[in-house]
Amino acid sequence: MKKVGKYVVAAAIMAFLLYHSIYFKKLDDVKKQRQRETFNAAQYARDFWDNQLFRVLDKTVDVKELIELFNTNMNQAIRKYGKAPGVSRSYAYLIRGNGKILSIAQDFLQLSVREPQTNPDIKIASSLYIPGNAVRDASGLVDVSEFSDTMKFNEISSEINKILVKEVIRPFLEKKPKIGQTIRFFGATQVAQDATEQNLFGQVISSSTETKEFQLVKVVPIRFEFE
Amino acid sequence: MAKKLSFCIIMILVLALSTFSCKQKKQQQVGNEKSKGKGKIAVVISTLNNPWFVVLGDTAKERAEQLGYEATIFDSQNDTAKESDHFDNIITGGYAAILFNPTEADGSIANVKKAKEAKIPTFCIDREINSNDVAVTQILSDNYSGCVEMGQYFVKKMNGKGKYVELLGILGDNNTWNRSKGFHSVVDNYPNLKMVAQQTAEFDRTKAMEVLESILQANPDIDAVFCGNDAMAMGAYQALVAAGKAEKVMVFGFDGAKDVIDSISDGKIIATGMQFPKKMAQMAAEQADEYIKGKKDFPKKVPVAVELVTQENITRYTAYGRQSEQ
């Protein structure tokens, strides 16, 4: 009887040790865990840029038309063309246009896209660092729900911006754009719903004896071409 | 004597079994009661030690009650073990849905999973869990983008140069890293902006004060402090007041909490990121109601944009939202 008792206790101890030595996980859970750990935002952004983005460039809106809508009917602009990944008062737009370079600063060019082309309407970023999500969100191609961790969704924007600096802005700056030249462009912009509550786009918002500051649509370039 | 002892043991066992059986019946009755009225909704909040989360929880509860549910708030006290206990109680308590502010992005997944297995839908609010398969939807502040904007404003206020400290939130919370990375994605491009210290104060006001007091010993000549939430911003400001540096050192927060909004109005704290806890909480309650009524397709993640609040635009905002929404 004592021997049986000893065997039972020994078996119980063995079972306890075995139970805590072996773990079972669902294969799907392991695969998902690995996917989280191995997500490559640079690769995703590369594929986005090479294979997806240019397919939607035919869905861009002419920036002249968009500025008119912003100034006259912002809600319609949002309904027709605006995109946002969730709940937001700011919407992203994919745009195209051509315009005359009126000024060149360190981080941007001011262009006039509306006749008589004497005042600027848009500001195109030409900095070697681009923040924000304009291109990702304006494309409408990246769904936040695809990602278990929203940091990956954010990293994609960061990688897209690095590509556009390297492959759009730098080559453009190397061609040494000049005031008075006309350029054709595709780009993305983010505009707040209440952007035109105080000043319309194209209006002067402050002035001194030397300079005027205008309310401008800020654009992140996807493509530049000299005309 | 032995016979009497055996009899006592048997009576105790019978009593214990009866009590257990009654509890089971009561739980079943509670579960059955769910089908009688609109039901009960549980609101599980990471911590009620922070006024921002109190607003989140209270708003979710209020909206659920407006929609006809009985709502109860559970405080996880930033402890995944307590959170797990709450979920166990919720599952046996016959709740129809859970509005959930997770404690940890990975650690909280198991809790939502067991609720799902018990056929109770979970709606995450503000903080995410790193899984798309267990919660019905996750309504999240777009912290990264909000801090990109904060970073740009920070650079402008600092004129692109100076020394600063960063106080981080809870290290296991995705919000901590979304905010920090958003901020650094901008600020790190300016080599004359130097971060002299980066430390966690766990989203806590008192800890932030203590941490900054300690940092100031080694770095007395900082120009700014970026805090991952408003509670820490208030703590940091307190530390600076005590050190006689509140006029010199700029403080930036994140949340849109009442005390920081008031402080910005008073020209003290420089800026914060307005999250919209009331909006997120109301959305979660409404989506839970829709789910219970039969709607099943919800986006897995819904980012809610954060807005930069500064001394220049403070008149548009009030605590936890915009003036126009009050």
Tab-separated table of N, CA, C and O in Angstrom, chain B residues 153 168 185 195 277 314:
chain	number	residue	atom	x	y	z
B	153	TYR	N	5.385	71.637	-33.792
B	153	TYR	CA	5.155	72.832	-32.982
B	153	TYR	C	6.293	73.023	-31.971
B	153	TYR	O	6.755	74.142	-31.727
B	168	LEU	N	8.195	59.561	-20.504
B	168	LEU	CA	7.407	58.546	-21.197
B	168	LEU	C	6.294	58.024	-20.304
B	168	LEU	O	6.390	58.079	-19.074
B	185	SER	N	9.981	61.463	-34.705
B	185	SER	CA	10.049	61.414	-36.170
B	185	SER	C	10.262	62.815	-36.733
B	185	SER	O	10.761	62.984	-37.834
B	195	MET	N	18.095	65.788	-26.609
B	195	MET	CA	17.341	65.177	-25.516
B	195	MET	C	18.357	64.766	-24.445
B	195	MET	O	19.155	63.862	-24.656
B	277	PRO	N	-11.804	61.934	-25.481
B	277	PRO	CA	-12.279	60.766	-24.720
B	277	PRO	C	-13.807	60.635	-24.749
B	277	PRO	O	-14.319	59.519	-24.807
B	314	ILE	N	-6.347	78.165	-28.086
B	314	ILE	CA	-6.988	77.590	-26.892
B	314	ILE	C	-8.472	77.939	-26.780
B	314	ILE	O	-9.257	77.162	-26.218
